[in-house]
Amino acid sequence: MLCVIEFDNQECFDMCEFMIVLSCLQVFSLSVTEIGTLVGLGARESCEFFHDPFKGKSEEGKVRKVLKVEPLPDGSGHFFNLSVQNKLINLDESIYIPITKAEYTVLVSAFNFILPYILGWHAYANSITS
C-alpha cells in the first residue's frame, strides 16, 4: 500500500508535513525538498533519502531509515525501497515496492496538487480573494 497522509507534527523533522506509508509498521516522512526531488525524477534516475528520527537526541544513530527510489531495469517504472534499522528494538526490515510509470505519474500528480497546501500558499491565495 502506498498512500499520502497529512502530518502536522513538527517534532519529527522541521519540514515534514507528509508521510509515505509503505507498510502498517513503517513510516517515512518526506520534506518539501524531498517531494520536489521525487517530482523531478526522470525515468532513468534514482534518489536516496536518509532519516534519523532521533537526530540531535541521545538515541541518535539507533534508528536509521533509508528510502531509495531506483528505476526498474526494463524502464517500466521505479522500485521504492524502504530500509529500517532500529537498534532499540532489534529490527532490520526492508520493504520493496515496484511502482509502474502510471502509478508514479499519479503519485507525482498528487504531490503537485498538495505542495501549495504544504507551503501554505492556499492561505495566502484565500486571503487575497476574500
mmCIF file of N, CA and C in Angstrom:
data_model
loop_
_atom_site.group_PDB
_atom_site.id
_atom_site.type_symbol
_atom_site.label_atom_id
_atom_site.label_comp_id
_atom_site.label_asym_id
_atom_site.label_seq_id
_atom_site.Cartn_x
_atom_site.Cartn_y
_atom_site.Cartn_z
ATOM 1 N N MET A 1 0.841 -1.162 0.000
ATOM 2 C CA MET A 1 0.000 0.000 0.000
ATOM 3 C C MET A 1 0.891 1.231 0.000
ATOM 4 N N LEU A 2 0.554 2.211 -0.809
ATOM 5 C CA LEU A 2 1.275 3.474 -0.851
ATOM 6 C C LEU A 2 0.248 4.577 -0.757
ATOM 7 N N CYS A 3 0.313 5.373 0.302
ATOM 8 C CA CYS A 3 -0.653 6.461 0.439
ATOM 9 C C CYS A 3 0.030 7.661 1.069
ATOM 10 N N VAL A 4 -0.578 8.825 0.893
ATOM 11 C CA VAL A 4 -0.054 10.070 1.439
ATOM 12 C C VAL A 4 -1.009 10.533 2.525
ATOM 13 N N ILE A 5 -0.455 10.905 3.670
ATOM 14 C CA ILE A 5 -1.263 11.292 4.822
ATOM 15 C C ILE A 5 -0.772 12.642 5.330
ATOM 16 N N GLU A 6 -1.701 13.566 5.630
ATOM 17 C CA GLU A 6 -1.315 14.855 6.190
ATOM 18 C C GLU A 6 -0.717 14.649 7.576
ATOM 19 N N PHE A 7 0.344 15.410 7.872
ATOM 20 C CA PHE A 7 1.081 15.246 9.121
ATOM 21 C C PHE A 7 1.529 16.616 9.591
ATOM 22 N N ASP A 8 1.081 17.053 10.752
ATOM 23 C CA ASP A 8 1.387 18.392 11.235
ATOM 24 C C ASP A 8 2.382 18.434 12.386
ATOM 25 N N ASN A 9 2.896 17.314 12.851
ATOM 26 C CA ASN A 9 3.796 17.269 13.994
ATOM 27 C C ASN A 9 5.205 17.686 13.575
ATOM 28 N N GLN A 10 5.671 18.824 14.060
ATOM 29 C CA GLN A 10 6.982 19.337 13.678
ATOM 30 C C GLN A 10 8.112 18.735 14.507
ATOM 31 N N GLU A 11 7.815 17.870 15.472
ATOM 32 C CA GLU A 11 8.855 17.286 16.302
ATOM 33 C C GLU A 11 9.702 16.276 15.539
ATOM 34 N N CYS A 12 9.150 15.664 14.497
ATOM 35 C CA CYS A 12 9.867 14.627 13.753
ATOM 36 C C CYS A 12 11.016 15.237 12.955
ATOM 37 N N PHE A 13 10.703 16.073 12.007
ATOM 38 C CA PHE A 13 11.683 16.806 11.213
ATOM 39 C C PHE A 13 11.116 18.194 10.969
ATOM 40 N N ASP A 14 11.955 19.185 10.832
ATOM 41 C CA ASP A 14 11.483 20.558 10.722
ATOM 42 C C ASP A 14 10.497 20.778 9.584
ATOM 43 N N MET A 15 10.722 20.149 8.427
ATOM 44 C CA MET A 15 9.883 20.450 7.277
ATOM 45 C C MET A 15 8.950 19.305 6.893
ATOM 46 N N CYS A 16 8.801 18.312 7.727
ATOM 47 C CA CYS A 16 7.946 17.172 7.375
ATOM 48 C C CYS A 16 6.489 17.546 7.546
ATOM 49 N N GLU A 17 5.738 17.411 6.490
ATOM 50 C CA GLU A 17 4.310 17.665 6.545
ATOM 51 C C GLU A 17 3.528 16.461 6.049
ATOM 52 N N PHE A 18 4.196 15.582 5.341
ATOM 53 C CA PHE A 18 3.511 14.431 4.778
ATOM 54 C C PHE A 18 4.345 13.184 4.971
ATOM 55 N N MET A 19 3.692 12.064 4.962
ATOM 56 C CA MET A 19 4.376 10.797 5.129
ATOM 57 C C MET A 19 3.991 9.863 4.005
ATOM 58 N N ILE A 20 4.917 9.071 3.578
ATOM 59 C CA ILE A 20 4.590 7.943 2.723
ATOM 60 C C ILE A 20 4.529 6.737 3.638
ATOM 61 N N VAL A 21 3.406 6.077 3.642
ATOM 62 C CA VAL A 21 3.225 4.896 4.473
ATOM 63 C C VAL A 21 3.438 3.684 3.586
ATOM 64 N N LEU A 22 4.502 2.938 3.836
ATOM 65 C CA LEU A 22 4.852 1.804 2.997
ATOM 66 C C LEU A 22 4.487 0.471 3.637
ATOM 67 N N SER A 23 4.036 0.467 4.833
ATOM 68 C CA SER A 23 3.511 -0.739 5.475
ATOM 69 C C SER A 23 2.774 -0.291 6.717
ATOM 70 N N CYS A 24 2.148 -1.224 7.386
ATOM 71 C CA CYS A 24 1.423 -0.868 8.609
ATOM 72 C C CYS A 24 2.371 -0.415 9.710
ATOM 73 N N LEU A 25 3.636 -0.824 9.651
ATOM 74 C CA LEU A 25 4.555 -0.562 10.745
ATOM 75 C C LEU A 25 5.594 0.512 10.454
ATOM 76 N N GLN A 26 5.856 0.808 9.203
ATOM 77 C CA GLN A 26 6.945 1.716 8.878
ATOM 78 C C GLN A 26 6.436 2.965 8.166
ATOM 79 N N VAL A 27 6.920 4.116 8.595
ATOM 80 C CA VAL A 27 6.532 5.399 8.029
ATOM 81 C C VAL A 27 7.802 6.161 7.688
ATOM 82 N N PHE A 28 7.807 6.813 6.546
ATOM 83 C CA PHE A 28 8.929 7.645 6.142
ATOM 84 C C PHE A 28 8.385 9.022 5.799
ATOM 85 N N SER A 29 8.748 10.032 6.564
ATOM 86 C CA SER A 29 8.264 11.392 6.347
ATOM 87 C C SER A 29 9.112 12.083 5.294
ATOM 88 N N LEU A 30 8.450 12.793 4.390
ATOM 89 C CA LEU A 30 9.156 13.496 3.322
ATOM 90 C C LEU A 30 9.090 14.999 3.542
ATOM 91 N N SER A 31 10.214 15.679 3.326
ATOM 92 C CA SER A 31 10.232 17.134 3.360
ATOM 93 C C SER A 31 9.776 17.666 2.006
ATOM 94 N N VAL A 32 9.535 18.955 1.938
ATOM 95 C CA VAL A 32 9.141 19.583 0.676
ATOM 96 C C VAL A 32 10.223 19.375 -0.381
ATOM 97 N N THR A 33 11.488 19.516 -0.013
ATOM 98 C CA THR A 33 12.562 19.338 -0.998
ATOM 99 C C THR A 33 12.664 17.892 -1.453
ATOM 100 N N GLU A 34 12.391 16.950 -0.566
ATOM 101 C CA GLU A 34 12.403 15.539 -0.968
ATOM 102 C C GLU A 34 11.244 15.238 -1.917
ATOM 103 N N ILE A 35 10.081 15.817 -1.641
ATOM 104 C CA ILE A 35 8.958 15.672 -2.573
ATOM 105 C C ILE A 35 9.335 16.269 -3.921
ATOM 106 N N GLY A 36 9.991 17.429 -3.904
ATOM 107 C CA GLY A 36 10.443 18.052 -5.152
ATOM 108 C C GLY A 36 11.403 17.167 -5.922
ATOM 109 N N THR A 37 12.279 16.482 -5.220
ATOM 110 C CA THR A 37 13.197 15.545 -5.873
ATOM 111 C C THR A 37 12.420 14.428 -6.552
ATOM 112 N N LEU A 38 11.420 13.882 -5.877
ATOM 113 C CA LEU A 38 10.605 12.816 -6.468
ATOM 114 C C LEU A 38 9.812 13.319 -7.670
ATOM 115 N N VAL A 39 9.271 14.537 -7.573
ATOM 116 C CA VAL A 39 8.501 15.106 -8.682
ATOM 117 C C VAL A 39 9.379 15.272 -9.913
ATOM 118 N N GLY A 40 10.630 15.678 -9.720
ATOM 119 C CA GLY A 40 11.534 15.921 -10.837
ATOM 120 C C GLY A 40 12.344 14.718 -11.287
ATOM 121 N N LEU A 41 12.112 13.570 -10.692
ATOM 122 C CA LEU A 41 12.901 12.375 -11.003
ATOM 123 C C LEU A 41 12.596 11.871 -12.411
ATOM 124 N N GLY A 42 13.643 11.697 -13.206
ATOM 125 C CA GLY A 42 13.485 11.172 -14.561
ATOM 126 C C GLY A 42 13.297 9.669 -14.564
ATOM 127 N N ALA A 43 12.905 9.149 -15.721
ATOM 128 C CA ALA A 43 12.599 7.719 -15.856
ATOM 129 C C ALA A 43 13.799 6.834 -15.547
ATOM 130 N N ARG A 44 15.003 7.305 -15.803
ATOM 131 C CA ARG A 44 16.220 6.506 -15.570
ATOM 132 C C ARG A 44 17.046 7.028 -14.396
ATOM 133 N N GLU A 45 16.465 7.900 -13.590
ATOM 134 C CA GLU A 45 17.186 8.481 -12.458
ATOM 135 C C GLU A 45 16.786 7.795 -11.154
ATOM 136 N N SER A 46 17.652 7.937 -10.168
ATOM 137 C CA SER A 46 17.372 7.387 -8.847
ATOM 138 C C SER A 46 17.660 8.449 -7.793
ATOM 139 N N CYS A 47 17.169 8.226 -6.594
ATOM 140 C CA CYS A 47 17.455 9.126 -5.479
ATOM 141 C C CYS A 47 17.404 8.321 -4.186
ATOM 142 N N GLU A 48 17.956 8.915 -3.143
ATOM 143 C CA GLU A 48 18.012 8.251 -1.844
ATOM 144 C C GLU A 48 17.877 9.299 -0.753
ATOM 145 N N PHE A 49 17.044 9.001 0.235
ATOM 146 C CA PHE A 49 16.843 9.891 1.368
ATOM 147 C C PHE A 49 17.151 9.125 2.651
ATOM 148 N N PHE A 50 17.866 9.775 3.561
ATOM 149 C CA PHE A 50 18.239 9.177 4.842
ATOM 150 C C PHE A 50 17.610 9.988 5.963
ATOM 151 N N HIS A 51 16.980 9.322 6.910
ATOM 152 C CA HIS A 51 16.418 9.986 8.081
ATOM 153 C C HIS A 51 16.835 9.259 9.351
ATOM 154 N N ASP A 52 17.135 10.043 10.365
ATOM 155 C CA ASP A 52 17.349 9.547 11.721
ATOM 156 C C ASP A 52 16.328 10.260 12.597
ATOM 157 N N PRO A 53 15.240 9.584 12.998
ATOM 158 C CA PRO A 53 14.197 10.241 13.778
ATOM 159 C C PRO A 53 14.677 10.810 15.109
ATOM 160 N N PHE A 54 15.829 10.357 15.584
ATOM 161 C CA PHE A 54 16.350 10.825 16.864
ATOM 162 C C PHE A 54 17.540 11.771 16.701
ATOM 163 N N LYS A 55 17.687 12.353 15.517
ATOM 164 C CA LYS A 55 18.809 13.266 15.266
ATOM 165 C C LYS A 55 18.817 14.386 16.315
ATOM 166 N N GLY A 56 19.988 14.585 16.915
ATOM 167 C CA GLY A 56 20.146 15.612 17.928
ATOM 168 C C GLY A 56 19.738 15.184 19.328
ATOM 169 N N LYS A 57 19.336 13.925 19.472
ATOM 170 C CA LYS A 57 18.927 13.422 20.785
ATOM 171 C C LYS A 57 19.876 12.311 21.216
ATOM 172 N N SER A 58 19.722 11.839 22.428
ATOM 173 C CA SER A 58 20.642 10.825 22.953
ATOM 174 C C SER A 58 20.568 9.506 22.185
ATOM 175 N N GLU A 59 19.439 9.229 21.535
ATOM 176 C CA GLU A 59 19.286 7.982 20.774
ATOM 177 C C GLU A 59 19.742 8.114 19.320
ATOM 178 N N GLU A 60 20.374 9.235 18.972
ATOM 179 C CA GLU A 60 20.803 9.458 17.589
ATOM 180 C C GLU A 60 21.637 8.282 17.084
ATOM 181 N N GLY A 61 21.338 7.840 15.873
ATOM 182 C CA GLY A 61 22.068 6.746 15.253
ATOM 183 C C GLY A 61 21.505 5.367 15.544
ATOM 184 N N LYS A 62 20.553 5.292 16.446
ATOM 185 C CA LYS A 62 19.992 3.985 16.799
ATOM 186 C C LYS A 62 18.856 3.560 15.875
ATOM 187 N N VAL A 63 18.264 4.519 15.169
ATOM 188 C CA VAL A 63 17.235 4.217 14.171
ATOM 189 C C VAL A 63 17.665 4.861 12.865
ATOM 190 N N ARG A 64 17.724 4.052 11.829
ATOM 191 C CA ARG A 64 18.168 4.524 10.516
ATOM 192 C C ARG A 64 17.100 4.147 9.497
ATOM 193 N N LYS A 65 16.581 5.154 8.800
ATOM 194 C CA LYS A 65 15.583 4.917 7.756
ATOM 195 C C LYS A 65 16.137 5.444 6.437
ATOM 196 N N VAL A 66 16.103 4.594 5.422
ATOM 197 C CA VAL A 66 16.594 4.974 4.100
ATOM 198 C C VAL A 66 15.514 4.642 3.079
ATOM 199 N N LEU A 67 15.134 5.639 2.297
ATOM 200 C CA LEU A 67 14.202 5.431 1.187
ATOM 201 C C LEU A 67 14.981 5.601 -0.105
ATOM 202 N N LYS A 68 15.056 4.528 -0.887
ATOM 203 C CA LYS A 68 15.719 4.564 -2.189
ATOM 204 C C LYS A 68 14.656 4.420 -3.265
ATOM 205 N N VAL A 69 14.762 5.241 -4.288
ATOM 206 C CA VAL A 69 13.884 5.135 -5.451
ATOM 207 C C VAL A 69 14.799 4.927 -6.649
ATOM 208 N N GLU A 70 14.648 3.773 -7.300
ATOM 209 C CA GLU A 70 15.522 3.401 -8.412
ATOM 210 C C GLU A 70 14.676 2.963 -9.599
ATOM 211 N N PRO A 71 15.165 3.213 -10.820
ATOM 212 C CA PRO A 71 14.397 2.780 -11.990
ATOM 213 C C PRO A 71 14.371 1.260 -12.100
ATOM 214 N N LEU A 72 13.248 0.734 -12.573
ATOM 215 C CA LEU A 72 13.173 -0.697 -12.867
ATOM 216 C C LEU A 72 14.077 -0.993 -14.056
ATOM 217 N N PRO A 73 14.697 -2.161 -14.108
ATOM 218 C CA PRO A 73 15.647 -2.479 -15.188
ATOM 219 C C PRO A 73 15.064 -2.323 -16.594
ATOM 220 N N ASP A 74 13.781 -2.622 -16.749
ATOM 221 C CA ASP A 74 13.174 -2.531 -18.080
ATOM 222 C C ASP A 74 12.595 -1.144 -18.377
ATOM 223 N N GLY A 75 12.764 -0.200 -17.454
ATOM 224 C CA GLY A 75 12.296 1.161 -17.672
ATOM 225 C C GLY A 75 10.796 1.349 -17.502
ATOM 226 N N SER A 76 10.115 0.356 -16.947
ATOM 227 C CA SER A 76 8.653 0.418 -16.842
ATOM 228 C C SER A 76 8.159 1.116 -15.572
ATOM 229 N N GLY A 77 9.074 1.646 -14.780
ATOM 230 C CA GLY A 77 8.689 2.322 -13.545
ATOM 231 C C GLY A 77 9.857 2.427 -12.586
ATOM 232 N N HIS A 78 9.568 2.466 -11.314
ATOM 233 C CA HIS A 78 10.586 2.610 -10.270
ATOM 234 C C HIS A 78 10.348 1.601 -9.151
ATOM 235 N N PHE A 79 11.434 1.250 -8.469
ATOM 236 C CA PHE A 79 11.376 0.495 -7.220
ATOM 237 C C PHE A 79 11.445 1.494 -6.077
ATOM 238 N N PHE A 80 10.531 1.388 -5.122
ATOM 239 C CA PHE A 80 10.634 2.117 -3.867
ATOM 240 C C PHE A 80 11.122 1.109 -2.839
ATOM 241 N N ASN A 81 12.237 1.395 -2.195
ATOM 242 C CA ASN A 81 12.811 0.504 -1.192
ATOM 243 C C ASN A 81 12.974 1.280 0.107
ATOM 244 N N LEU A 82 12.229 0.885 1.117
ATOM 245 C CA LEU A 82 12.367 1.483 2.443
ATOM 246 C C LEU A 82 13.085 0.490 3.334
ATOM 247 N N SER A 83 14.246 0.893 3.846
ATOM 248 C CA SER A 83 15.018 0.071 4.783
ATOM 249 C C SER A 83 14.998 0.751 6.142
ATOM 250 N N VAL A 84 14.686 -0.023 7.162
ATOM 251 C CA VAL A 84 14.650 0.498 8.525
ATOM 252 C C VAL A 84 15.512 -0.392 9.400
ATOM 253 N N GLN A 85 16.480 0.225 10.064
ATOM 254 C CA GLN A 85 17.294 -0.463 11.062
ATOM 255 C C GLN A 85 17.045 0.236 12.392
ATOM 256 N N ASN A 86 16.488 -0.501 13.333
ATOM 257 C CA ASN A 86 16.159 0.050 14.636
ATOM 258 C C ASN A 86 16.863 -0.782 15.701
ATOM 259 N N LYS A 87 17.962 -0.250 16.217
ATOM 260 C CA LYS A 87 18.739 -0.963 17.231
ATOM 261 C C LYS A 87 18.031 -0.991 18.583
ATOM 262 N N LEU A 88 17.051 -0.105 18.774
ATOM 263 C CA LEU A 88 16.324 -0.062 20.041
ATOM 264 C C LEU A 88 15.442 -1.290 20.230
ATOM 265 N N ILE A 89 14.899 -1.819 19.122
ATOM 266 C CA ILE A 89 14.028 -3.000 19.209
ATOM 267 C C ILE A 89 14.559 -4.163 18.371
ATOM 268 N N ASN A 90 15.835 -4.072 17.965
ATOM 269 C CA ASN A 90 16.493 -5.123 17.192
ATOM 270 C C ASN A 90 15.707 -5.467 15.920
ATOM 271 N N LEU A 91 15.445 -4.436 15.106
ATOM 272 C CA LEU A 91 14.669 -4.591 13.877
ATOM 273 C C LEU A 91 15.530 -4.218 12.683
ATOM 274 N N ASP A 92 15.514 -5.048 11.677
ATOM 275 C CA ASP A 92 16.168 -4.758 10.399
ATOM 276 C C ASP A 92 15.192 -5.204 9.316
ATOM 277 N N GLU A 93 14.532 -4.245 8.683
ATOM 278 C CA GLU A 93 13.450 -4.559 7.758
ATOM 279 C C GLU A 93 13.617 -3.771 6.466
ATOM 280 N N SER A 94 13.312 -4.415 5.354
ATOM 281 C CA SER A 94 13.291 -3.752 4.054
ATOM 282 C C SER A 94 11.981 -4.067 3.362
ATOM 283 N N ILE A 95 11.417 -3.050 2.752
ATOM 284 C CA ILE A 95 10.166 -3.184 2.017
ATOM 285 C C ILE A 95 10.431 -2.727 0.591
ATOM 286 N N TYR A 96 10.152 -3.588 -0.381
ATOM 287 C CA TYR A 96 10.356 -3.274 -1.794
ATOM 288 C C TYR A 96 8.996 -3.176 -2.471
ATOM 289 N N ILE A 97 8.759 -2.062 -3.155
ATOM 290 C CA ILE A 97 7.501 -1.885 -3.869
ATOM 291 C C ILE A 97 7.806 -1.425 -5.289
ATOM 292 N N PRO A 98 7.471 -2.239 -6.300
ATOM 293 C CA PRO A 98 7.614 -1.768 -7.679
ATOM 294 C C PRO A 98 6.436 -0.851 -8.022
ATOM 295 N N ILE A 99 6.736 0.294 -8.606
ATOM 296 C CA ILE A 99 5.729 1.284 -8.987
ATOM 297 C C ILE A 99 5.799 1.463 -10.502
ATOM 298 N N THR A 100 4.689 1.250 -11.201
ATOM 299 C CA THR A 100 4.674 1.421 -12.656
ATOM 300 C C THR A 100 4.745 2.904 -13.009
ATOM 301 N N LYS A 101 5.023 3.192 -14.285
ATOM 302 C CA LYS A 101 5.042 4.587 -14.741
ATOM 303 C C LYS A 101 3.712 5.268 -14.456
ATOM 304 N N ALA A 102 2.614 4.551 -14.710
ATOM 305 C CA ALA A 102 1.285 5.126 -14.479
ATOM 306 C C ALA A 102 1.065 5.441 -13.003
ATOM 307 N N GLU A 103 1.447 4.533 -12.121
ATOM 308 C CA GLU A 103 1.305 4.767 -10.685
ATOM 309 C C GLU A 103 2.189 5.927 -10.236
ATOM 310 N N TYR A 104 3.395 5.996 -10.788
ATOM 311 C CA TYR A 104 4.306 7.084 -10.435
ATOM 312 C C TYR A 104 3.746 8.423 -10.909
ATOM 313 N N THR A 105 3.130 8.433 -12.088
ATOM 314 C CA THR A 105 2.514 9.649 -12.613
ATOM 315 C C THR A 105 1.401 10.130 -11.684
ATOM 316 N N VAL A 106 0.594 9.209 -11.180
ATOM 317 C CA VAL A 106 -0.472 9.564 -10.236
ATOM 318 C C VAL A 106 0.127 10.111 -8.943
ATOM 319 N N LEU A 107 1.191 9.491 -8.457
ATOM 320 C CA LEU A 107 1.866 9.955 -7.247
ATOM 321 C C LEU A 107 2.405 11.371 -7.435
ATOM 322 N N VAL A 108 3.059 11.622 -8.563
ATOM 323 C CA VAL A 108 3.596 12.957 -8.856
ATOM 324 C C VAL A 108 2.462 13.976 -8.958
ATOM 325 N N SER A 109 1.367 13.589 -9.580
ATOM 326 C CA SER A 109 0.209 14.478 -9.688
ATOM 327 C C SER A 109 -0.328 14.843 -8.304
ATOM 328 N N ALA A 110 -0.412 13.861 -7.422
ATOM 329 C CA ALA A 110 -0.869 14.124 -6.051
ATOM 330 C C ALA A 110 0.096 15.058 -5.324
ATOM 331 N N PHE A 111 1.399 14.836 -5.504
ATOM 332 C CA PHE A 111 2.391 15.725 -4.896
ATOM 333 C C PHE A 111 2.249 17.147 -5.435
ATOM 334 N N ASN A 112 2.083 17.298 -6.747
ATOM 335 C CA ASN A 112 1.928 18.628 -7.342
ATOM 336 C C ASN A 112 0.686 19.334 -6.809
ATOM 337 N N PHE A 113 -0.374 18.584 -6.590
ATOM 338 C CA PHE A 113 -1.605 19.167 -6.058
ATOM 339 C C PHE A 113 -1.419 19.632 -4.616
ATOM 340 N N ILE A 114 -0.748 18.832 -3.809
ATOM 341 C CA ILE A 114 -0.699 19.088 -2.378
ATOM 342 C C ILE A 114 0.423 20.053 -1.961
ATOM 343 N N LEU A 115 1.455 20.225 -2.781
ATOM 344 C CA LEU A 115 2.586 21.086 -2.399
ATOM 345 C C LEU A 115 2.177 22.507 -2.014
ATOM 346 N N PRO A 116 1.274 23.183 -2.747
ATOM 347 C CA PRO A 116 0.882 24.532 -2.302
ATOM 348 C C PRO A 116 0.266 24.548 -0.903
ATOM 349 N N TYR A 117 -0.416 23.482 -0.530
ATOM 350 C CA TYR A 117 -1.003 23.400 0.809
ATOM 351 C C TYR A 117 0.077 23.196 1.867
ATOM 352 N N ILE A 118 1.074 22.379 1.546
ATOM 353 C CA ILE A 118 2.180 22.171 2.486
ATOM 354 C C ILE A 118 2.899 23.488 2.746
ATOM 355 N N LEU A 119 3.087 24.255 1.686
ATOM 356 C CA LEU A 119 3.815 25.515 1.793
ATOM 357 C C LEU A 119 2.956 26.654 2.337
ATOM 358 N N GLY A 120 1.643 26.438 2.453
ATOM 359 C CA GLY A 120 0.757 27.468 2.984
ATOM 360 C C GLY A 120 0.283 28.476 1.959
ATOM 361 N N TRP A 121 0.543 28.225 0.685
ATOM 362 C CA TRP A 121 0.148 29.171 -0.362
ATOM 363 C C TRP A 121 -1.362 29.310 -0.455
ATOM 364 N N HIS A 122 -2.099 28.251 -0.120
ATOM 365 C CA HIS A 122 -3.564 28.315 -0.181
ATOM 366 C C HIS A 122 -4.100 29.373 0.789
ATOM 367 N N ALA A 123 -3.473 29.529 1.936
ATOM 368 C CA ALA A 123 -3.917 30.522 2.913
ATOM 369 C C ALA A 123 -3.727 31.928 2.357
ATOM 370 N N TYR A 124 -2.596 32.157 1.693
ATOM 371 C CA TYR A 124 -2.355 33.465 1.084
ATOM 372 C C TYR A 124 -3.351 33.716 -0.044
ATOM 373 N N ALA A 125 -3.538 32.723 -0.909
ATOM 374 C CA ALA A 125 -4.466 32.878 -2.032
ATOM 375 C C ALA A 125 -5.884 33.134 -1.534
ATOM 376 N N ASN A 126 -6.289 32.444 -0.496
ATOM 377 C CA ASN A 126 -7.628 32.657 0.068
ATOM 378 C C ASN A 126 -7.766 34.048 0.672
ATOM 379 N N SER A 127 -6.686 34.574 1.235
ATOM 380 C CA SER A 127 -6.756 35.892 1.874
ATOM 381 C C SER A 127 -6.884 37.017 0.852
ATOM 382 N N ILE A 128 -6.318 36.841 -0.344
ATOM 383 C CA ILE A 128 -6.405 37.918 -1.339
ATOM 384 C C ILE A 128 -7.663 37.820 -2.200
ATOM 385 N N THR A 129 -8.326 36.663 -2.195
ATOM 386 C CA THR A 129 -9.552 36.519 -2.978
ATOM 387 C C THR A 129 -10.794 36.795 -2.143
ATOM 388 N N SER A 130 -10.640 36.918 -0.841
ATOM 389 C CA SER A 130 -11.809 37.147 0.035
ATOM 390 C C SER A 130 -12.148 38.606 0.133
#
